[in-house]
mmCIF file of C-alpha atoms in Angstrom:
data_model
loop_
_atom_site.group_PDB
_atom_site.id
_atom_site.type_symbol
_atom_site.label_atom_id
_atom_site.label_comp_id
_atom_site.label_asym_id
_atom_site.label_seq_id
_atom_site.Cartn_x
_atom_site.Cartn_y
_atom_site.Cartn_z
ATOM 1 C CA ILE A 900 0.001 0.026 -0.005
ATOM 2 C CA ALA A 901 1.445 3.382 -0.957
ATOM 3 C CA ARG A 902 0.151 6.659 0.504
ATOM 4 C CA ALA A 903 0.759 9.673 -1.699
ATOM 5 C CA GLY A 904 1.646 11.922 1.181
ATOM 6 C CA ALA A 905 3.236 11.595 4.630
ATOM 7 C CA GLY A 906 0.315 10.749 6.842
ATOM 8 C CA THR A 907 -1.066 7.183 6.994
ATOM 9 C CA ASN A 908 -3.845 7.722 9.523
ATOM 10 C CA ASN A 909 -6.425 6.568 6.898
ATOM 11 C CA ILE A 910 -4.651 3.114 6.511
ATOM 12 C CA PRO A 911 -4.984 0.267 8.992
ATOM 13 C CA VAL A 912 -1.223 0.001 9.431
ATOM 14 C CA ASP A 913 -1.167 -2.377 12.329
ATOM 15 C CA GLU A 914 -3.424 -4.933 10.604
ATOM 16 C CA ALA A 915 -1.480 -4.592 7.405
ATOM 17 C CA THR A 916 1.794 -5.287 9.194
ATOM 18 C CA GLU A 917 0.585 -8.454 10.761
ATOM 19 C CA LYS A 918 -0.484 -9.711 7.350
ATOM 20 C CA GLY A 919 2.989 -8.942 5.832
ATOM 21 C CA ILE A 920 1.760 -5.921 3.787
ATOM 22 C CA VAL A 921 4.275 -3.151 3.376
ATOM 23 C CA VAL A 922 2.925 0.294 3.757
ATOM 24 C CA PHE A 923 4.843 3.141 2.034
ATOM 25 C CA ASN A 924 4.430 6.920 2.228
ATOM 26 C CA THR A 925 6.153 9.691 0.250
ATOM 27 C CA PRO A 926 8.097 11.911 2.746
ATOM 28 C CA GLY A 927 9.651 14.946 1.111
ATOM 29 C CA ALA A 928 7.621 14.873 -2.032
ATOM 30 C CA ASN A 929 5.516 17.768 -0.900
ATOM 31 C CA ALA A 930 8.269 19.528 1.096
ATOM 32 C CA ASN A 931 8.683 22.438 -1.260
ATOM 33 C CA ALA A 932 4.939 23.125 -1.433
ATOM 34 C CA VAL A 933 4.641 23.239 2.385
ATOM 35 C CA LYS A 934 7.869 25.337 2.609
ATOM 36 C CA GLU A 935 6.411 27.963 0.338
ATOM 37 C CA ALA A 936 3.117 27.935 2.268
ATOM 38 C CA VAL A 937 5.033 28.571 5.564
ATOM 39 C CA LEU A 938 7.203 31.397 4.083
ATOM 40 C CA ALA A 939 4.123 32.987 2.528
ATOM 41 C CA SER A 940 2.331 32.814 5.974
ATOM 42 C CA ILE A 941 5.329 34.391 7.786
ATOM 43 C CA LEU A 942 5.145 37.347 5.325
ATOM 44 C CA LEU A 943 1.378 37.562 5.506
ATOM 45 C CA SER A 944 1.317 37.484 9.301
ATOM 46 C CA ALA A 945 4.112 40.100 9.500
ATOM 47 C CA ARG A 946 2.241 42.644 7.355
ATOM 48 C CA ASP A 947 -1.297 41.650 8.434
ATOM 49 C CA TYR A 948 -2.411 41.656 4.788
ATOM 50 C CA ILE A 949 -5.322 39.271 5.263
ATOM 51 C CA ALA A 950 -7.002 41.503 7.904
ATOM 52 C CA ALA A 951 -6.145 44.562 5.763
ATOM 53 C CA ASN A 952 -7.827 43.032 2.693
ATOM 54 C CA ALA A 953 -10.981 42.024 4.689
ATOM 55 C CA TRP A 954 -11.197 45.630 5.933
ATOM 56 C CA VAL A 955 -10.866 47.145 2.470
ATOM 57 C CA ASN A 956 -13.678 44.868 1.280
ATOM 58 C CA THR A 957 -16.040 46.551 3.780
ATOM 59 C CA LEU A 958 -15.441 49.995 2.334
ATOM 60 C CA SER A 959 -17.771 51.774 -0.190
ATOM 61 C CA GLY A 960 -18.512 55.120 -1.585
ATOM 62 C CA ASP A 961 -16.690 57.711 -3.599
ATOM 63 C CA ASP A 962 -14.305 58.494 -0.781
ATOM 64 C CA VAL A 963 -12.791 55.064 -0.442
ATOM 65 C CA PRO A 964 -9.276 56.399 -1.007
ATOM 66 C CA LYS A 965 -9.726 58.851 1.889
ATOM 67 C CA GLN A 966 -11.075 56.116 4.111
ATOM 68 C CA ILE A 967 -8.069 53.976 3.276
ATOM 69 C CA GLU A 968 -5.603 56.713 4.109
ATOM 70 C CA ALA A 969 -7.380 57.401 7.350
ATOM 71 C CA GLY A 970 -7.583 53.864 8.527
ATOM 72 C CA LYS A 971 -4.490 52.046 7.085
ATOM 73 C CA LYS A 972 -2.373 52.750 10.164
ATOM 74 C CA GLN A 973 -4.180 50.013 12.082
ATOM 75 C CA PHE A 974 -2.562 47.495 9.768
ATOM 76 C CA ALA A 975 0.950 48.714 9.857
ATOM 77 C CA GLY A 976 3.234 45.695 9.993
ATOM 78 C CA SER A 977 6.863 44.771 10.404
ATOM 79 C CA GLU A 978 9.650 43.448 8.189
ATOM 80 C CA ILE A 979 10.971 39.976 8.685
ATOM 81 C CA THR A 980 14.610 40.894 8.011
ATOM 82 C CA GLY A 981 16.451 40.798 11.257
ATOM 83 C CA LYS A 982 13.714 38.869 13.092
ATOM 84 C CA THR A 983 14.336 35.477 14.625
ATOM 85 C CA LEU A 984 12.633 32.314 13.345
ATOM 86 C CA GLY A 985 12.640 29.129 15.331
ATOM 87 C CA VAL A 986 12.218 25.904 13.389
ATOM 88 C CA ILE A 987 11.182 22.792 15.363
ATOM 89 C CA GLY A 988 11.940 19.756 13.298
ATOM 90 C CA LEU A 989 14.657 19.878 10.654
ATOM 91 C CA GLY A 990 13.505 17.234 8.241
ATOM 92 C CA ALA A 991 12.731 17.675 4.590
ATOM 93 C CA ILE A 992 10.391 20.540 5.235
ATOM 94 C CA GLY A 993 12.009 22.210 8.248
ATOM 95 C CA ALA A 994 15.475 22.300 6.654
ATOM 96 C CA ARG A 995 14.142 24.079 3.527
ATOM 97 C CA ILE A 996 12.315 26.691 5.610
ATOM 98 C CA ALA A 997 15.410 27.301 7.786
ATOM 99 C CA ASN A 998 17.686 27.757 4.752
ATOM 100 C CA ASP A 999 15.272 30.038 2.863
ATOM 101 C CA ALA A 1000 14.335 32.134 5.951
ATOM 102 C CA TYR A 1001 18.053 32.858 6.397
ATOM 103 C CA ARG A 1002 18.251 33.911 2.766
ATOM 104 C CA LEU A 1003 15.381 36.356 3.451
ATOM 105 C CA GLY A 1004 17.429 37.978 6.185
ATOM 106 C CA MET A 1005 16.090 36.206 9.271
ATOM 107 C CA LYS A 1006 18.091 34.811 12.096
ATOM 108 C CA VAL A 1007 17.261 31.135 12.371
ATOM 109 C CA TYR A 1008 17.283 28.731 15.283
ATOM 110 C CA GLY A 1009 16.764 24.998 14.571
ATOM 111 C CA TYR A 1010 15.800 22.214 16.940
ATOM 112 C CA ASP A 1011 15.793 18.523 16.119
ATOM 113 C CA PRO A 1012 17.459 16.014 18.451
ATOM 114 C CA TYR A 1013 16.798 13.196 15.868
ATOM 115 C CA VAL A 1014 17.924 14.940 12.603
ATOM 116 C CA SER A 1015 19.183 12.413 10.048
ATOM 117 C CA ILE A 1016 22.643 12.658 8.592
ATOM 118 C CA GLU A 1017 21.140 13.333 5.081
ATOM 119 C CA ALA A 1018 19.031 16.146 6.453
ATOM 120 C CA ALA A 1019 21.986 17.626 8.427
ATOM 121 C CA TRP A 1020 23.993 17.850 5.189
ATOM 122 C CA ASN A 1021 21.200 20.024 3.760
ATOM 123 C CA ILE A 1022 21.021 22.494 6.573
ATOM 124 C CA SER A 1023 22.966 25.740 6.137
ATOM 125 C CA HIS A 1024 25.760 26.359 8.658
ATOM 126 C CA HIS A 1025 24.089 29.745 9.330
ATOM 127 C CA VAL A 1026 21.241 28.022 11.146
ATOM 128 C CA ARG A 1027 21.921 27.991 14.952
ATOM 129 C CA ARG A 1028 21.294 24.441 16.171
ATOM 130 C CA VAL A 1029 19.902 24.400 19.765
ATOM 131 C CA SER A 1030 19.557 21.379 22.074
ATOM 132 C CA ASP A 1031 16.854 22.864 24.325
ATOM 133 C CA LEU A 1032 13.435 23.978 23.063
ATOM 134 C CA LYS A 1033 13.374 26.693 25.696
ATOM 135 C CA GLU A 1034 15.933 28.592 23.590
ATOM 136 C CA ILE A 1035 13.519 28.762 20.750
ATOM 137 C CA PHE A 1036 10.485 29.612 22.905
ATOM 138 C CA GLU A 1037 12.320 32.385 24.708
ATOM 139 C CA ASN A 1038 14.157 33.999 21.811
ATOM 140 C CA CYS A 1039 12.177 33.698 18.630
ATOM 141 C CA ASP A 1040 9.760 36.129 16.999
ATOM 142 C CA TYR A 1041 8.347 33.479 14.756
ATOM 143 C CA ILE A 1042 8.108 29.698 15.636
ATOM 144 C CA THR A 1043 7.145 27.045 13.113
ATOM 145 C CA VAL A 1044 6.703 23.315 14.075
ATOM 146 C CA HIS A 1045 7.495 20.428 11.619
ATOM 147 C CA VAL A 1046 7.423 17.158 13.663
ATOM 148 C CA PRO A 1047 5.280 14.042 13.380
ATOM 149 C CA ALA A 1048 2.310 13.495 15.745
ATOM 150 C CA LEU A 1049 3.741 11.207 18.382
ATOM 151 C CA ASP A 1050 2.808 10.655 22.092
ATOM 152 C CA SER A 1051 5.871 12.725 22.879
ATOM 153 C CA THR A 1052 5.000 15.606 20.571
ATOM 154 C CA LYS A 1053 1.212 15.932 20.972
ATOM 155 C CA GLY A 1054 0.430 19.155 22.786
ATOM 156 C CA MET A 1055 4.139 20.167 22.786
ATOM 157 C CA ILE A 1056 3.022 23.746 22.280
ATOM 158 C CA GLY A 1057 0.812 24.215 25.264
ATOM 159 C CA LYS A 1058 0.324 26.552 28.148
ATOM 160 C CA ASP A 1059 3.880 26.201 29.617
ATOM 161 C CA ALA A 1060 5.536 26.659 26.168
ATOM 162 C CA LEU A 1061 3.375 29.628 25.339
ATOM 163 C CA GLY A 1062 4.178 31.184 28.581
ATOM 164 C CA LEU A 1063 7.961 31.106 27.732
ATOM 165 C CA MET A 1064 7.421 32.777 24.377
ATOM 166 C CA LYS A 1065 7.926 36.477 23.656
ATOM 167 C CA GLU A 1066 5.084 38.925 23.792
ATOM 168 C CA GLY A 1067 3.638 39.276 20.230
ATOM 169 C CA VAL A 1068 5.111 35.987 18.971
ATOM 170 C CA ILE A 1069 3.761 34.435 15.818
ATOM 171 C CA VAL A 1070 3.321 30.659 15.828
ATOM 172 C CA LEU A 1071 2.813 28.562 12.685
ATOM 173 C CA ASN A 1072 1.604 24.982 12.409
ATOM 174 C CA PHE A 1073 1.575 23.234 9.087
ATOM 175 C CA ALA A 1074 2.467 19.844 10.542
ATOM 176 C CA ARG A 1075 -0.404 18.319 12.631
ATOM 177 C CA ASP A 1076 -3.229 20.024 14.602
ATOM 178 C CA VAL A 1077 -2.601 17.900 17.795
ATOM 179 C CA LEU A 1078 0.937 19.426 18.187
ATOM 180 C CA VAL A 1079 -0.701 22.539 19.516
ATOM 181 C CA ASP A 1080 -2.997 22.709 22.599
ATOM 182 C CA SER A 1081 -6.011 24.608 20.996
ATOM 183 C CA GLU A 1082 -7.480 25.836 24.261
ATOM 184 C CA ALA A 1083 -4.111 27.188 25.455
ATOM 185 C CA MET A 1084 -3.582 28.828 22.081
ATOM 186 C CA VAL A 1085 -6.983 30.494 22.163
ATOM 187 C CA ASP A 1086 -6.220 31.898 25.736
ATOM 188 C CA ALA A 1087 -2.841 33.281 24.382
ATOM 189 C CA LEU A 1088 -4.479 34.842 21.311
ATOM 190 C CA VAL A 1089 -7.242 36.440 23.359
ATOM 191 C CA SER A 1090 -4.779 37.856 25.808
ATOM 192 C CA GLY A 1091 -2.630 39.208 23.027
ATOM 193 C CA HIS A 1092 0.424 37.306 24.144
ATOM 194 C CA VAL A 1093 0.449 35.520 20.793
ATOM 195 C CA LYS A 1094 -0.144 38.011 17.930
ATOM 196 C CA HIS A 1095 -0.973 35.446 15.282
ATOM 197 C CA TYR A 1096 -1.430 31.658 15.156
ATOM 198 C CA VAL A 1097 -1.229 30.531 11.529
ATOM 199 C CA THR A 1098 -2.513 26.876 11.189
ATOM 200 C CA ASP A 1099 -3.386 24.711 8.288
ATOM 201 C CA PHE A 1100 -5.797 22.767 10.474
ATOM 202 C CA PRO A 1101 -9.126 24.353 11.231
ATOM 203 C CA THR A 1102 -10.592 23.301 14.511
ATOM 204 C CA PRO A 1103 -13.841 24.424 16.282
ATOM 205 C CA GLU A 1104 -11.699 26.101 19.042
ATOM 206 C CA ILE A 1105 -9.531 28.125 16.669
ATOM 207 C CA ALA A 1106 -11.697 29.097 13.751
ATOM 208 C CA GLY A 1107 -12.964 32.664 14.158
ATOM 209 C CA VAL A 1108 -10.638 33.591 17.088
ATOM 210 C CA LYS A 1109 -9.087 37.048 16.636
ATOM 211 C CA GLY A 1110 -5.386 36.721 15.544
ATOM 212 C CA ALA A 1111 -5.891 33.285 14.178
ATOM 213 C CA ILE A 1112 -5.142 32.844 10.523
ATOM 214 C CA VAL A 1113 -6.751 29.507 9.676
ATOM 215 C CA ILE A 1114 -6.097 27.874 6.281
ATOM 216 C CA PRO A 1115 -8.210 24.899 5.067
ATOM 217 C CA HIS A 1116 -5.335 22.323 4.938
ATOM 218 C CA LEU A 1117 -3.802 23.697 1.717
ATOM 219 C CA GLY A 1118 -0.102 23.336 2.698
ATOM 220 C CA ALA A 1119 0.669 20.524 0.166
ATOM 221 C CA SER A 1120 -2.156 21.325 -2.199
ATOM 222 C CA THR A 1121 -0.296 22.238 -5.390
ATOM 223 C CA GLU A 1122 -0.312 20.568 -8.773
ATOM 224 C CA GLU A 1123 3.494 19.932 -8.538
ATOM 225 C CA SER A 1124 3.219 18.451 -5.035
ATOM 226 C CA GLU A 1125 0.474 16.029 -5.930
ATOM 227 C CA ASP A 1126 2.398 15.024 -9.024
ATOM 228 C CA ASN A 1127 5.579 14.432 -7.045
ATOM 229 C CA CYS A 1128 3.815 12.384 -4.457
ATOM 230 C CA ALA A 1129 2.116 10.197 -7.059
ATOM 231 C CA LYS A 1130 5.360 9.549 -8.901
ATOM 232 C CA MET A 1131 7.222 8.629 -5.692
ATOM 233 C CA ALA A 1132 4.511 6.210 -4.610
ATOM 234 C CA VAL A 1133 4.583 4.477 -7.941
ATOM 235 C CA LYS A 1134 8.376 4.186 -7.976
ATOM 236 C CA GLU A 1135 8.273 2.688 -4.444
ATOM 237 C CA VAL A 1136 5.703 0.078 -5.353
ATOM 238 C CA MET A 1137 7.386 -0.741 -8.605
ATOM 239 C CA ASP A 1138 10.800 -1.307 -6.930
ATOM 240 C CA TYR A 1139 9.175 -3.494 -4.239
ATOM 241 C CA LEU A 1140 7.249 -5.601 -6.732
ATOM 242 C CA GLU A 1141 10.070 -6.003 -9.217
ATOM 243 C CA ASN A 1142 13.107 -6.141 -6.970
ATOM 244 C CA GLY A 1143 11.759 -6.575 -3.407
ATOM 245 C CA ASN A 1144 13.452 -3.378 -2.189
ATOM 246 C CA ILE A 1145 11.780 -1.377 0.572
ATOM 247 C CA LYS A 1146 12.159 2.382 0.786
ATOM 248 C CA HIS A 1147 10.053 4.812 2.820
ATOM 249 C CA SER A 1148 8.005 2.138 4.588
ATOM 250 C CA VAL A 1149 6.186 3.164 7.816
ATOM 251 C CA ASN A 1150 5.901 -0.442 9.116
ATOM 252 C CA TYR A 1151 8.885 -2.401 7.799
ATOM 253 C CA PRO A 1152 12.581 -1.599 7.692
ATOM 254 C CA ASP A 1153 14.194 0.042 4.590
ATOM 255 C CA CYS A 1154 16.087 -2.669 2.767
ATOM 256 C CA ASP A 1155 17.742 -2.584 -0.618
ATOM 257 C CA MET A 1156 19.704 -5.202 -2.562
ATOM 258 C CA GLY A 1157 19.576 -3.327 -5.884
ATOM 259 C CA LEU A 1158 18.292 -4.783 -9.141
ATOM 260 C CA ARG A 1159 17.510 -8.500 -9.061
ATOM 261 C CA GLY A 1160 19.500 -9.344 -12.172
ATOM 262 C CA ASP A 1161 19.482 -12.990 -13.147
ATOM 263 C CA LYS A 1162 19.106 -14.307 -9.647
ATOM 264 C CA THR A 1163 15.913 -15.660 -7.959
ATOM 265 C CA ARG A 1164 15.112 -13.488 -5.056
ATOM 266 C CA ILE A 1165 13.343 -14.884 -1.916
ATOM 267 C CA LEU A 1166 11.667 -12.159 0.308
ATOM 268 C CA VAL A 1167 10.513 -13.032 3.809
ATOM 269 C CA LEU A 1168 8.593 -10.596 6.059
ATOM 270 C CA HIS A 1169 8.636 -11.775 9.717
ATOM 271 C CA HIS A 1170 8.706 -10.861 13.357
ATOM 272 C CA ASN A 1171 11.989 -9.686 14.645
ATOM 273 C CA VAL A 1172 12.974 -12.750 16.739
ATOM 274 C CA PRO A 1173 16.279 -14.669 17.123
ATOM 275 C CA ASN A 1174 17.407 -17.531 14.707
ATOM 276 C CA MET A 1175 15.125 -16.572 11.845
ATOM 277 C CA ILE A 1176 17.988 -16.418 9.326
ATOM 278 C CA GLY A 1177 19.238 -19.764 10.707
ATOM 279 C CA GLN A 1178 15.865 -21.446 10.137
ATOM 280 C CA ILE A 1179 15.490 -19.927 6.647
ATOM 281 C CA SER A 1180 19.056 -20.967 5.654
ATOM 282 C CA ALA A 1181 18.558 -24.481 6.953
ATOM 283 C CA ILE A 1182 15.471 -25.014 4.739
ATOM 284 C CA LEU A 1183 17.311 -23.713 1.664
ATOM 285 C CA ALA A 1184 20.426 -25.883 2.402
ATOM 286 C CA LYS A 1185 18.220 -28.964 2.791
ATOM 287 C CA ASP A 1186 17.096 -28.521 -0.768
ATOM 288 C CA ASN A 1187 20.588 -27.891 -2.032
ATOM 289 C CA MET A 1188 19.942 -24.241 -2.806
ATOM 290 C CA ASN A 1189 23.072 -21.956 -2.743
ATOM 291 C CA ILE A 1190 22.657 -18.464 -1.277
ATOM 292 C CA ALA A 1191 24.453 -15.977 -3.500
ATOM 293 C CA ASP A 1192 23.574 -12.857 -1.356
ATOM 294 C CA LEU A 1193 21.591 -12.137 1.748
ATOM 295 C CA THR A 1194 20.572 -9.059 3.804
ATOM 296 C CA ASN A 1195 18.361 -8.719 6.818
ATOM 297 C CA LYS A 1196 17.053 -5.507 8.441
ATOM 298 C CA SER A 1197 14.786 -4.966 11.441
ATOM 299 C CA LYS A 1198 12.475 -2.213 12.577
ATOM 300 C CA GLY A 1199 11.024 -2.676 16.100
ATOM 301 C CA LYS A 1200 9.025 -5.886 16.261
ATOM 302 C CA TYR A 1201 9.329 -6.628 12.540
ATOM 303 C CA ALA A 1202 12.121 -7.684 10.143
ATOM 304 C CA TYR A 1203 12.752 -8.318 6.528
ATOM 305 C CA THR A 1204 15.052 -10.836 4.916
ATOM 306 C CA MET A 1205 16.121 -10.727 1.260
ATOM 307 C CA ILE A 1206 17.961 -13.725 -0.297
ATOM 308 C CA ASP A 1207 19.349 -14.199 -3.801
ATOM 309 C CA VAL A 1208 19.785 -17.813 -4.849
ATOM 310 C CA ASP A 1209 21.324 -19.301 -7.970
ATOM 311 C CA SER A 1210 18.379 -21.593 -8.900
ATOM 312 C CA GLU A 1211 14.639 -21.659 -9.055
ATOM 313 C CA VAL A 1212 12.658 -22.175 -5.826
ATOM 314 C CA PRO A 1213 10.377 -25.195 -5.629
ATOM 315 C CA ASP A 1214 6.848 -24.644 -4.395
ATOM 316 C CA GLY A 1215 7.613 -27.051 -1.487
ATOM 317 C CA VAL A 1216 10.416 -24.744 -0.276
ATOM 318 C CA VAL A 1217 8.087 -21.732 -0.191
ATOM 319 C CA GLU A 1218 5.555 -23.678 1.828
ATOM 320 C CA GLU A 1219 8.195 -24.739 4.353
ATOM 321 C CA LEU A 1220 9.299 -21.165 4.760
ATOM 322 C CA LYS A 1221 5.720 -20.155 5.441
ATOM 323 C CA GLN A 1222 5.503 -22.737 8.165
ATOM 324 C CA ILE A 1223 8.283 -21.193 10.183
ATOM 325 C CA GLY A 1224 6.910 -19.582 13.334
ATOM 326 C CA GLU A 1225 6.753 -15.791 13.222
ATOM 327 C CA VAL A 1226 6.911 -15.691 9.385
ATOM 328 C CA LEU A 1227 4.204 -13.345 8.048
ATOM 329 C CA ARG A 1228 4.727 -13.549 4.301
ATOM 330 C CA VAL A 1229 7.000 -15.133 1.654
ATOM 331 C CA ARG A 1230 7.462 -13.816 -1.827
ATOM 332 C CA VAL A 1231 9.606 -15.187 -4.647
ATOM 333 C CA ILE A 1232 10.677 -13.051 -7.648
ATOM 334 C CA CYS A 1233 12.177 -14.971 -10.577
#
């Protein structure tokens, strides 16, 4: 199963995993679209253009220009050059935002204790990496969050975090609604402590609150993003079906043995328990099958074993492999 996007909340992942079904997503394919949405939102919130436009649309009469000159001061904004942006989560999206915000003249703080090596290479050395979220909460004029919704991240921007933030801070959330405590955010907006909360996730608590800029989940809604996600999903499934390789799976480990070539490839999805490779190898050896190459990767409770052999695989061998305790699925590509 391939999801053309990052979230898999609409897929029964646990059930699929126990049936040996690999679930893919397409991380990074929509990163540029979300990056542009966040940068646009920073600029819009700095200049208060949305409220200004709404006000202009209420004016009428021949003296509209005079009304505008008399009332425009209420929408005077600020420039982002020299302001400080805090980016929480430096993955495919966060790293792009951090780099481009610096190019726009902002000072940038970045927080991500789990940043991958690949992502780290893509982050500008001008981004100040911090190890404590308090540094971002206490020092940044703008804060944008880009982390997955986990038990450890849900509600991470709540009453305590908001209390540490600067007066007039602008908070942006284009990741997941549950990362921000809606009730605490409403209180912060009403009190004026938070100037704007820009979110891509409308909720009953936030919609209509003064200072909230609520967007109807459009962060990744571009023609280019949808095309990129679809192409990545197709490539992932093709590589899995044709070569058995797994990349960007949410439930099984990434595992790659390249193109299959002229070998027969045996693929075993199983629970991550001791002696699985020994049991698999014993069955192949009993049938005089030579292992040309083998790799095994694990991810939590689950594992994946890929084996190239020099001969065809008799049906009886496949059935024997399926009978091994903890084996979930066996595939043969020839």
